[in-house]
CSV table of C-alpha atoms in Angstrom, one decimal:
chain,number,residue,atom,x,y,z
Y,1,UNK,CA,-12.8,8.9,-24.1
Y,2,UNK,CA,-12.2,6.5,-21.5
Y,3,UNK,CA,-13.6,6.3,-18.0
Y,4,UNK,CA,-12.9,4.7,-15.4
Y,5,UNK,CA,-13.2,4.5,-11.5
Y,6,UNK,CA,-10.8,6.7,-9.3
Y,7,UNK,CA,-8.6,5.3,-6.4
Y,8,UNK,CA,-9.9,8.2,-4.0
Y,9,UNK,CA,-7.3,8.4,-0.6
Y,10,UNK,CA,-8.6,9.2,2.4
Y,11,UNK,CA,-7.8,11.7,5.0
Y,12,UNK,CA,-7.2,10.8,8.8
Y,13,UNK,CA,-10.3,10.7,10.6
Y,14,UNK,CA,-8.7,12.9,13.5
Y,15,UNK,CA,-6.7,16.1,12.8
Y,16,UNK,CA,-7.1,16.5,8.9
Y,17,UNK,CA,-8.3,19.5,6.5
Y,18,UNK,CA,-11.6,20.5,6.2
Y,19,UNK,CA,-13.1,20.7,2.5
Y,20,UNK,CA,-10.8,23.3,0.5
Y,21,UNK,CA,-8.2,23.5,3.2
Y,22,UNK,CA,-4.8,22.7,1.8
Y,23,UNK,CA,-2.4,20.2,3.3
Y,24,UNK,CA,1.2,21.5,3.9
Y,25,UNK,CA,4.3,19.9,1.7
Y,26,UNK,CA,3.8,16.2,0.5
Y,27,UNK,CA,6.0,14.9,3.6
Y,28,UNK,CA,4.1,17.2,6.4
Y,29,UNK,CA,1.0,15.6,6.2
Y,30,UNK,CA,-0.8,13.9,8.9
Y,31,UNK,CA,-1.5,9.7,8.6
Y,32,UNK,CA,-4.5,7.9,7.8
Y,33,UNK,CA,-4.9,5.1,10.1
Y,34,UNK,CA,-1.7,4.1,12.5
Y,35,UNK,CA,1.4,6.6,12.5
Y,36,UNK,CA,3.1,5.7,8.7
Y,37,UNK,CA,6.9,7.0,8.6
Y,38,UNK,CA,9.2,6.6,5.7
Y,39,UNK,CA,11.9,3.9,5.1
Y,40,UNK,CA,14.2,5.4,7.8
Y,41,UNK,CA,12.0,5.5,11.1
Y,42,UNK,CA,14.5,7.8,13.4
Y,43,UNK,CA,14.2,10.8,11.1
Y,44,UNK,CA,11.4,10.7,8.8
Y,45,UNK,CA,8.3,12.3,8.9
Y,46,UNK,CA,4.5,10.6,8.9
Y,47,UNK,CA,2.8,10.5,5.9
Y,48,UNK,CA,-0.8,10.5,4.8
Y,49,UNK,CA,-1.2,7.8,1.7
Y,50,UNK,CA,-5.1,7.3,2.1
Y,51,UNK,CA,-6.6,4.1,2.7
Y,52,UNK,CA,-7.9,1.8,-0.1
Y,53,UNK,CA,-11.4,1.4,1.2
Y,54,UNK,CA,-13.2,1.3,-2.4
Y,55,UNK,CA,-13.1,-2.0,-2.6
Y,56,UNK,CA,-14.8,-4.8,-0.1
Y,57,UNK,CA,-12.5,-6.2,2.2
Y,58,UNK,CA,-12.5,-9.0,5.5
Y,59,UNK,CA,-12.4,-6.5,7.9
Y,60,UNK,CA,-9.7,-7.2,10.3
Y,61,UNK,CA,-7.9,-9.7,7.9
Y,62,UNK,CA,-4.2,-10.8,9.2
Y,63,UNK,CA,-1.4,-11.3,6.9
Y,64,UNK,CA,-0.4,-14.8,6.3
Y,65,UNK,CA,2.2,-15.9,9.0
Y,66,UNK,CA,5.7,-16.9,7.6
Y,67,UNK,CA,5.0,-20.7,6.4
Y,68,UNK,CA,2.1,-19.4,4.8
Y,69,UNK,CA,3.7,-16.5,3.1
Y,70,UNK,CA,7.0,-19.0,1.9
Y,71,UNK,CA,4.2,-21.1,0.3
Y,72,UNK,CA,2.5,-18.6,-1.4
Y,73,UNK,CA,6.2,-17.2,-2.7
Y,74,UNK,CA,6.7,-20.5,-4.2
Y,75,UNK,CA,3.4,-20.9,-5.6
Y,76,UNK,CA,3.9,-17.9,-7.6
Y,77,UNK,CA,7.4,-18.6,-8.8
Y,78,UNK,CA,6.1,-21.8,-10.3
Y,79,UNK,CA,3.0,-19.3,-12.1
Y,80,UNK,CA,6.0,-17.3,-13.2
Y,81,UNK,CA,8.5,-20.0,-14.1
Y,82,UNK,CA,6.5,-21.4,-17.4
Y,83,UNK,CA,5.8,-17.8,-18.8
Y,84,UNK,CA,9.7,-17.5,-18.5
Y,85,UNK,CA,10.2,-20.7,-20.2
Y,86,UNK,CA,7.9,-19.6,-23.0
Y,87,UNK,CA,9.3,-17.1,-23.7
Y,88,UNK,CA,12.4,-18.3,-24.9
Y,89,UNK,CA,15.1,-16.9,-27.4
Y,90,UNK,CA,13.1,-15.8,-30.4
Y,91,UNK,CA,9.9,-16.4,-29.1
Y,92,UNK,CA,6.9,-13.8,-29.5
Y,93,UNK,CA,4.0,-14.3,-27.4
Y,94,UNK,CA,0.6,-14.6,-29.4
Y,95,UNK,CA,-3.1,-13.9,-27.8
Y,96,UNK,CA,-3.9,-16.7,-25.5
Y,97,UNK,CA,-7.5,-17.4,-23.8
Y,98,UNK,CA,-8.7,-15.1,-20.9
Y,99,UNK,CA,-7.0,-16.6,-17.5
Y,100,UNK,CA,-7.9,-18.9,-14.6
Y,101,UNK,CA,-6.2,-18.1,-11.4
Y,102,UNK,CA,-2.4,-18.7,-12.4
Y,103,UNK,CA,-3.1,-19.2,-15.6
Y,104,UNK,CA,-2.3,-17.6,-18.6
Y,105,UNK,CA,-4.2,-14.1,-19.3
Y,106,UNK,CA,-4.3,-12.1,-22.6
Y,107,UNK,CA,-1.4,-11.6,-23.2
Y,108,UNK,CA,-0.7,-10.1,-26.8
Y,109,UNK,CA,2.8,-8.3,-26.9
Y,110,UNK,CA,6.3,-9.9,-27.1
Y,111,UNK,CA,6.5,-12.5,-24.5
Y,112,UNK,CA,8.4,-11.8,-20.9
Y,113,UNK,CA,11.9,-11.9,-21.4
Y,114,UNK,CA,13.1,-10.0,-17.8
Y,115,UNK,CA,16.6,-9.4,-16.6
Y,116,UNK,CA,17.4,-8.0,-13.3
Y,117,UNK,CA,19.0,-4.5,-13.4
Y,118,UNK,CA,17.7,-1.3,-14.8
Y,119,UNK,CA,16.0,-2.5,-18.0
Y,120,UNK,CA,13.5,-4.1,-15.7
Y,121,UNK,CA,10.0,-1.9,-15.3
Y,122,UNK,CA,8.3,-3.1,-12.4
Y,123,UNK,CA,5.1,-1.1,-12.5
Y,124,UNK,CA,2.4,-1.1,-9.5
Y,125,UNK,CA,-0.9,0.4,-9.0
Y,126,UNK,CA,-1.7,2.1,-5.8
Y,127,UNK,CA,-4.6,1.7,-3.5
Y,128,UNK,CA,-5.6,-2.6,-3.0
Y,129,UNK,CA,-2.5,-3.2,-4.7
Y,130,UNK,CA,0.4,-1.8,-2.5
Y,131,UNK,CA,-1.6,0.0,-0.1
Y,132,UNK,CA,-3.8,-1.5,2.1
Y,133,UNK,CA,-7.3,-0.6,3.0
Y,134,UNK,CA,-6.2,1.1,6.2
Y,135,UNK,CA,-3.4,2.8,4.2
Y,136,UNK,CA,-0.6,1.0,4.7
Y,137,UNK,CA,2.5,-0.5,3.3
Y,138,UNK,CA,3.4,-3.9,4.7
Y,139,UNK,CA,6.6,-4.6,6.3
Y,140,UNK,CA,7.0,-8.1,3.5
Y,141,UNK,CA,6.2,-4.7,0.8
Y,142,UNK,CA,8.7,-2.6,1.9
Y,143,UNK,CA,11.5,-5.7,2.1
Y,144,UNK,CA,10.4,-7.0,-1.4
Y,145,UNK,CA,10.9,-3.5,-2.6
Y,146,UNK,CA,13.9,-2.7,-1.2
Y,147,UNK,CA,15.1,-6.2,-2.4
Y,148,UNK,CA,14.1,-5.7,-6.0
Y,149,UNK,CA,15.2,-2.2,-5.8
Y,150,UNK,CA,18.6,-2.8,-4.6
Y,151,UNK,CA,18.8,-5.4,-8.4
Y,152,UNK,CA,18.8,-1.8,-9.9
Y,153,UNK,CA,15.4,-2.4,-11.3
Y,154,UNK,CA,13.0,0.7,-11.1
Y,155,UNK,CA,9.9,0.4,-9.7
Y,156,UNK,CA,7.3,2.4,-11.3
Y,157,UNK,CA,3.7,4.0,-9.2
Y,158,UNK,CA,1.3,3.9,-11.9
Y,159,UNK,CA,-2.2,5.0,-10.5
Y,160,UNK,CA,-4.9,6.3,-10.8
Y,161,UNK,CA,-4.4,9.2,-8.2
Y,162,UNK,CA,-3.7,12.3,-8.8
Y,163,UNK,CA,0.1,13.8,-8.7
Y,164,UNK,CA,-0.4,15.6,-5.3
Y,165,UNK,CA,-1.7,12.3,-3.6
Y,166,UNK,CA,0.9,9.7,-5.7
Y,167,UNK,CA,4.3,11.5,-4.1
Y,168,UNK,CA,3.8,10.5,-1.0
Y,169,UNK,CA,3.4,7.2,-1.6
Y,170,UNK,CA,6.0,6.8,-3.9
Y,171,UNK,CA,8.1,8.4,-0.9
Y,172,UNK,CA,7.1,5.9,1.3
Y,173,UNK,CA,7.8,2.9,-0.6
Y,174,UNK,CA,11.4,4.7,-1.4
Y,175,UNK,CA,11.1,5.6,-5.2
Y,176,UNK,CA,12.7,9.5,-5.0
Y,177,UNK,CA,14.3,9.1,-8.0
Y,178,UNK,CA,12.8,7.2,-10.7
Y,179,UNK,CA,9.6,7.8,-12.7
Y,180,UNK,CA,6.0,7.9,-11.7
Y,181,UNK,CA,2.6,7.4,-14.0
Y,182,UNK,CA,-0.6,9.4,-12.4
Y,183,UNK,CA,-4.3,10.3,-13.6
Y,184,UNK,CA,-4.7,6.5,-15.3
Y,185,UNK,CA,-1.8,7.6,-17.8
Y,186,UNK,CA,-2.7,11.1,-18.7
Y,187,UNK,CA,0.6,12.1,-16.6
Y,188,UNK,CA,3.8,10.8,-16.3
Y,189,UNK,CA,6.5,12.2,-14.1
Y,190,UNK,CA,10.1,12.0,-13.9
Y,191,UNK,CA,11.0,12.3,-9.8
Y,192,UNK,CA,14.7,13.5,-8.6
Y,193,UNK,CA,15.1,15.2,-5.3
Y,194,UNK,CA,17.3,17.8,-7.2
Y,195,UNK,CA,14.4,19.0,-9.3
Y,196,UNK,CA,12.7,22.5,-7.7
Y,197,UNK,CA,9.8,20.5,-6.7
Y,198,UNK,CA,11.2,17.1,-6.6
Y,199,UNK,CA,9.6,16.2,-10.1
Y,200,UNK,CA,8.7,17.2,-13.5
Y,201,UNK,CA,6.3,16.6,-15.6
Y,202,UNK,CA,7.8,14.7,-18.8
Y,203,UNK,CA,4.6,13.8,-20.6
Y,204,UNK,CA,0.5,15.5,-20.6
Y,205,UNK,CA,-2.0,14.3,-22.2
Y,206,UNK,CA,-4.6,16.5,-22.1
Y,207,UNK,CA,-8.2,16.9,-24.2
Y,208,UNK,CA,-11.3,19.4,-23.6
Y,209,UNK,CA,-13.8,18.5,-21.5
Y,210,UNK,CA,-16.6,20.8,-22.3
Y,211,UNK,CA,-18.6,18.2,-24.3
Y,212,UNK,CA,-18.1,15.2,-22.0
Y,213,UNK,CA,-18.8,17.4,-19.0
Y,214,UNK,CA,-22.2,19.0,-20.9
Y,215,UNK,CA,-23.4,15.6,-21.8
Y,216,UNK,CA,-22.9,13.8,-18.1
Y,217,UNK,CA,-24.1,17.1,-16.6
Y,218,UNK,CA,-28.0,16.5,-18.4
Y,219,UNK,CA,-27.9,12.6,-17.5
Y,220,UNK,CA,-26.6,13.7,-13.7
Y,221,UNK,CA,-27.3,16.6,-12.8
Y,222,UNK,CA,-26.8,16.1,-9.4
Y,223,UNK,CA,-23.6,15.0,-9.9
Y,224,UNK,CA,-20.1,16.6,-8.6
Y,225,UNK,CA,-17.4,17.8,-11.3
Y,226,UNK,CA,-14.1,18.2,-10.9
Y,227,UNK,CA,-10.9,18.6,-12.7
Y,228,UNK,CA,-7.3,18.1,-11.8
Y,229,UNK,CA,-4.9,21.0,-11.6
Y,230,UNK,CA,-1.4,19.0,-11.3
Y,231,UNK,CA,0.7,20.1,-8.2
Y,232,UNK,CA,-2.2,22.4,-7.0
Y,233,UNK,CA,-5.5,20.6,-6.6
Y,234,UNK,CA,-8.7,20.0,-7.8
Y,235,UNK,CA,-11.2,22.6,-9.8
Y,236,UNK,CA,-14.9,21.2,-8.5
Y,237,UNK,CA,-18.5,22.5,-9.2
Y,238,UNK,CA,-19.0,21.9,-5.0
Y,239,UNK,CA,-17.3,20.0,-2.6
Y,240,UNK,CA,-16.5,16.2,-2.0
Y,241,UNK,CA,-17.6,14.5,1.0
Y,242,UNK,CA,-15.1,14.5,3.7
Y,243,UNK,CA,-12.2,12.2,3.5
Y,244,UNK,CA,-12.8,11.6,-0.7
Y,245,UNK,CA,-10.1,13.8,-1.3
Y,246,UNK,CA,-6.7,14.9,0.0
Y,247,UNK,CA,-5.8,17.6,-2.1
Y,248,UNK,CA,-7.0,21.5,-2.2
Y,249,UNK,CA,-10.3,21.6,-3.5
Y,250,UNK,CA,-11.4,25.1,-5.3
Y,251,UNK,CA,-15.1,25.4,-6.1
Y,252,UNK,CA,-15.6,27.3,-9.2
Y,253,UNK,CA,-18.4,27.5,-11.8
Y,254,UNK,CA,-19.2,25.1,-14.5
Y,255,UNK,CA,-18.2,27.5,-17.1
Y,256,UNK,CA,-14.8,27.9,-15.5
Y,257,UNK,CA,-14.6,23.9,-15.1
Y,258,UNK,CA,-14.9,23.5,-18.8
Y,259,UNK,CA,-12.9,26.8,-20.0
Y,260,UNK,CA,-8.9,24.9,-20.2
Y,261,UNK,CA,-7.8,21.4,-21.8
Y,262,UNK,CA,-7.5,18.8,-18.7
Y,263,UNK,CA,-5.9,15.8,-17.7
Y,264,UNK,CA,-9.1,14.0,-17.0
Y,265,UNK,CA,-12.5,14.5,-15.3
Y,266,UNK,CA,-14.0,13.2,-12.1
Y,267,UNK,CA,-17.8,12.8,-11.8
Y,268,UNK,CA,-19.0,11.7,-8.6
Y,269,UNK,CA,-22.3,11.3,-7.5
Y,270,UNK,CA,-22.4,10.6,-3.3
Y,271,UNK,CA,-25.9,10.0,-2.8
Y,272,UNK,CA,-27.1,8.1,-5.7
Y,273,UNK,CA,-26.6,4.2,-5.5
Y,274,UNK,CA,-24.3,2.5,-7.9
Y,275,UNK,CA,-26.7,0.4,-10.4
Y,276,UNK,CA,-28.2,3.8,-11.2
Y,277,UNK,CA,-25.2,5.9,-11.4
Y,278,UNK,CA,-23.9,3.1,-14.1
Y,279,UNK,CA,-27.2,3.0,-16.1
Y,280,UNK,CA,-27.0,6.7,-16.3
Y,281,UNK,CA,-23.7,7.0,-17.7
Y,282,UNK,CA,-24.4,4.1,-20.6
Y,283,UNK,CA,-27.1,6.2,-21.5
Y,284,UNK,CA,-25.1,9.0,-22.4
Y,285,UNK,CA,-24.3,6.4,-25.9
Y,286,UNK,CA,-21.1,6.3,-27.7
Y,287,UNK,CA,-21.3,10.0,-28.7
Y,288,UNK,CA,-19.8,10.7,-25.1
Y,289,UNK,CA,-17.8,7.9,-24.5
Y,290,UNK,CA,-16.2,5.1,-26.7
Y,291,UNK,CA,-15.6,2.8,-23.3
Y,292,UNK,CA,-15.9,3.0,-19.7
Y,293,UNK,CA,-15.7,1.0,-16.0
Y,294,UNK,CA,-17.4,1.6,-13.3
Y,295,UNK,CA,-15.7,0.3,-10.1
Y,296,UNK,CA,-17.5,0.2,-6.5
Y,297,UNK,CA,-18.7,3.4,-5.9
Y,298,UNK,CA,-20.5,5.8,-7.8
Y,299,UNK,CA,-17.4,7.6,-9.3
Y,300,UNK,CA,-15.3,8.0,-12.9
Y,301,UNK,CA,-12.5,9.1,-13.9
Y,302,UNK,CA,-13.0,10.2,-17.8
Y,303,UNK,CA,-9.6,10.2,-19.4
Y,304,UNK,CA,-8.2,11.3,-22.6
Y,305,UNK,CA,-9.3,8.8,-25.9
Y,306,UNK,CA,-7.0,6.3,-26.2
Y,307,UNK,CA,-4.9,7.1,-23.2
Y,308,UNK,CA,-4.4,4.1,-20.1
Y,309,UNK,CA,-1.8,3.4,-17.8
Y,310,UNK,CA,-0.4,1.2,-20.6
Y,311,UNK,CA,0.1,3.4,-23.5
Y,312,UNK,CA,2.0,6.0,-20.7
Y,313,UNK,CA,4.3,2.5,-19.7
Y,314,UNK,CA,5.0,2.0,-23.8
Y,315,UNK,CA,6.2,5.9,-24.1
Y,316,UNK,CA,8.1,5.6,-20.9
Y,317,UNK,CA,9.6,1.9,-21.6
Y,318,UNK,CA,10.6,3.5,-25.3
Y,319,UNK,CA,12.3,6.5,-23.6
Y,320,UNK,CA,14.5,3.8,-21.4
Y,321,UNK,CA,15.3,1.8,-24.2
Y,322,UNK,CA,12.7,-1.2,-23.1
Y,323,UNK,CA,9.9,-2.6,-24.0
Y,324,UNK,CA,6.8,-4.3,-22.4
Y,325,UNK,CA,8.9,-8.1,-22.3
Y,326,UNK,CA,10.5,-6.2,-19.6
Y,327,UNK,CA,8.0,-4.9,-17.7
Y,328,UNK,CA,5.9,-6.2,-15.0
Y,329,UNK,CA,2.6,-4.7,-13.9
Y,330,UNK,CA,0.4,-5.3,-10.6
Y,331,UNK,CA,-2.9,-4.3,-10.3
Y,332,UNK,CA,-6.3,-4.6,-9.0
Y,333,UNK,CA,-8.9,-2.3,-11.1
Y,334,UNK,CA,-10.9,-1.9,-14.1
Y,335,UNK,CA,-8.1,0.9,-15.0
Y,336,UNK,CA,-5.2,-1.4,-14.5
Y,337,UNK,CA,-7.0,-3.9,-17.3
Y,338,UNK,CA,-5.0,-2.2,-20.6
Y,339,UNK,CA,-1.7,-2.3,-17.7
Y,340,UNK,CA,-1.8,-5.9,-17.3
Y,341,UNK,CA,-2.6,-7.0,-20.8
Y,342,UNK,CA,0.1,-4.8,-22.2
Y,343,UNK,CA,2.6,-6.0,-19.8
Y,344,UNK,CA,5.1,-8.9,-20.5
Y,345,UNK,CA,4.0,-10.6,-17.0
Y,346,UNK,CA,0.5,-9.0,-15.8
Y,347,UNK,CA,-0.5,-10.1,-12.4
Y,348,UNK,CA,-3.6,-9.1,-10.7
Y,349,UNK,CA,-4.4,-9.1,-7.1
Y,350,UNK,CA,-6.8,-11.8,-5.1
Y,351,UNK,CA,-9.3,-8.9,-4.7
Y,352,UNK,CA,-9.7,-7.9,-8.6
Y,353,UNK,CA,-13.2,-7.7,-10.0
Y,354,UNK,CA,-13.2,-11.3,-12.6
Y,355,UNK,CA,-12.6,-9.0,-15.5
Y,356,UNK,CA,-9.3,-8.0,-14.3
Y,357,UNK,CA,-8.5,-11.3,-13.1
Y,358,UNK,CA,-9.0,-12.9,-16.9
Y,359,UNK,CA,-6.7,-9.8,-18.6
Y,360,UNK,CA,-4.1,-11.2,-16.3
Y,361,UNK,CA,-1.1,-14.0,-16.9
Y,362,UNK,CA,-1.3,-14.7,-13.2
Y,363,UNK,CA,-3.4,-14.1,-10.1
Y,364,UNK,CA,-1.5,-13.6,-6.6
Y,365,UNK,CA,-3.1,-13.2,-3.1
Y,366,UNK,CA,-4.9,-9.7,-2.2
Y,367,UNK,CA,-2.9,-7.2,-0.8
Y,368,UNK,CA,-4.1,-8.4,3.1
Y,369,UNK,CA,-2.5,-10.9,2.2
Y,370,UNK,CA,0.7,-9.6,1.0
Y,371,UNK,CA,0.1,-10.8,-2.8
Y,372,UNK,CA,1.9,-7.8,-4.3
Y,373,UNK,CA,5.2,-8.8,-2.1
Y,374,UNK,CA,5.0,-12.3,-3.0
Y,375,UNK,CA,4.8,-12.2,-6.6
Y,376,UNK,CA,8.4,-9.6,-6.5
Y,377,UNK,CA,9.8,-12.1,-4.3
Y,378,UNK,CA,9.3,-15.1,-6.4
Y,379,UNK,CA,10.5,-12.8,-9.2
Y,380,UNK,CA,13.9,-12.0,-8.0
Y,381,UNK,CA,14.1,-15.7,-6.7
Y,382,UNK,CA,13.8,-17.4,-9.8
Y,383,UNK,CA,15.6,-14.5,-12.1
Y,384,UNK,CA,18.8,-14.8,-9.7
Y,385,UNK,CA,18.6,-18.5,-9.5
Y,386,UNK,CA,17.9,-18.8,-13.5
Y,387,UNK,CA,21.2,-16.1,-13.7
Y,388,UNK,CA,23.5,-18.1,-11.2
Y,389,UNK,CA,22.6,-21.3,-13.4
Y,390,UNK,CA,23.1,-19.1,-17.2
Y,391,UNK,CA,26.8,-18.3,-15.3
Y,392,UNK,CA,27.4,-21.8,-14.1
Y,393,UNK,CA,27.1,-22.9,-17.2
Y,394,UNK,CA,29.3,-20.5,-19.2
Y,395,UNK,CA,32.0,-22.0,-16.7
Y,396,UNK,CA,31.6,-25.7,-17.7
């Protein structure tokens, strides 16, 4: 199995759901922190995406101003530019040492060879990465979306959430139609506004939790279970603390929680501090796990063996006809680690614990500081420029 932290969203401190009360449709919900509304302002609804507070953050940060930013974007086009020139016609990329900031990470598969349109796979994490810690998506975001979006790329949410609290997001940012990877890989969805429910389900990976669940149960027995139910909600052995989860929470019994094969399971253990909560889970031994993280609070995500945000990219990049030298991932977590070193260009965020940073080829700013837009920015820049040059010189 593997484990690894949760990206929990949070609920609005003011008008919200109690424990077990169920939100209305994904677009009806109420916003955490300031008012959020979709890409068109006049007619779209707020949205509740959940803050990204699981991670430690300069409280009242400001984004860079525009000199700042323009710096940045070039600073990271020139991190890109040599992993382009690398990987030139024929070349495959070979392991490299782990990275420094902007320097090359471990990088094993076959080099980065993007082109702008729809073979490029632009995948992105959720929560530190795209979403703030207050919940929201910058106004640079949304334009360096919109921008790469509009190259006929497709941007792909790949999180750590669960499906229920991925969609809006994905709304948000303006991916209706495309693809989305949820529960660290154990889900992948195909999203089309035509659909019934606006998605399907094209791949489940599932496993059953009974032993997993037994074994963490005698080291923590304190601890809270749950397990996700995609499109309804969570099973749990008792509720979470207020604002820890967004979707419908049904307590049942532990025998219940173990009776069906799952997605993944959630342990969380609110009042115990985090040095203990991680001793307690290596001394469960390999017999329950074969590898785990443990992120900032005391929470993990147990997932499938052998199952991570990158093998759900490879299955989805072979059903486009890609593979990962056309794929870019951004992330910040222990659970984005596989993401980025599978990835043809892996970039991790400013914030990233060091062992995320060195699985990286590049490091950009944290997401206060617009890091995410910056590195899709200096993306399109230097593939357009590098395309205008490639037709200049067919012309000669």
């Amino acid at each position: 199995m593997s484990l690894d932290r949760s990206r929990r969203p949070e609920e609005g401190a003011a008008g919200g759901p109690g424990p077990g009360e169920r939100w209305g449709a994904a677009d009806e919900v109420r916003p955490s922190g300031a008012p959020l509304t979709d890409l068109d302002p006049d007619s779209a609804p707020a949205l509740s995406l959940g803050g990204a507070t699981h991670y430690p953050g300069p409280p009242g940060a400001r984004p860079l101003d525009d000199d700042a930013y323009a710096l940045l974007v070039a600073n990271r086009a020139e991190a890109i530019a040599p992993i382009l020139d690398a990987a030139g016609p024929g070349a495959q990329a070979g392991p490299t040492a782990p990275a420094g900031p902007g320097g090359p990470g471990a990088q094993t598969g076959p080099g980065f060879r993007p082109a702008l349109g729809p073979g490029l796979i632009v995948a992105l994490d959720v929560d530190g990465t795209i979403l703030d810690r207050d919940g929201r998506v910058s106004d640079r975001l949304h334009a360096a979306l919109s921008r790469l979006t509009a190259t006929g790329a497709q941007i792909v949410v790949s999180t750590g959430r669960s499906v229920f609290a991925s969609l809006p997001v994905a709304h948000h940012i303006g991916v209706r139609h495309g693809w989305m990877v949820c529960a660290n890989g154990a889900l992948t969805l195909r999203l089309d506004p035509g659909l019934e429910r606006g998605h399907e389900v094209i791949d489940s990976v599932t496993f059953d939790p009974a032993h997993v669940i037994s074994t963490l149960r005698q080291a923590i027995p304190e601890g809270i279970f749950a397990v996700e139910v995609p499109d309804e909600g969570f099973l749990v052995t008792r509720l979470f603390p207020d604002g820890e989860l967004i979707e419908d929470q049904r307590v049942v019994s532990h025998e219940e929680i173990i009776s069906r094969p799952v997605n993944r399971v959630v342990l969380r253990a609110p009042a115990m501090g985090l040095e203990e909560f991680s001793a307690l889970v290596r001394s469960t031994g390999s017999s329950t796990v074969e590898e785990y993280s443990i992120g900032w609070t005391s929470w993990l995500d147990v997932a499938p063996e052998g199952v991570s945000k990158a093998t759900a990219l490879a299955g989805l990049a072979a059903r486009l006809g890609t593979d990962a030298s056309q794929v870019v991932a951004v992330g910040d977590g222990t659970n984005d680690i596989e993401m980025l070193r599978w990835a043809g260009l892996g970039v991790a965020m400013g914030s990233a614990p060091e062992s995320v940073k060195a699985s990286a080829d590049i490091i950009t700013e944290s997401v206060w500081h617009d890091g995410c837009a910056a590195v899709l920015d200096a993306l399109v820049d230097l593939l357009s420029t590098r395309s205008l040059r490639a037709a200049e010189r067919e012309e000669l």
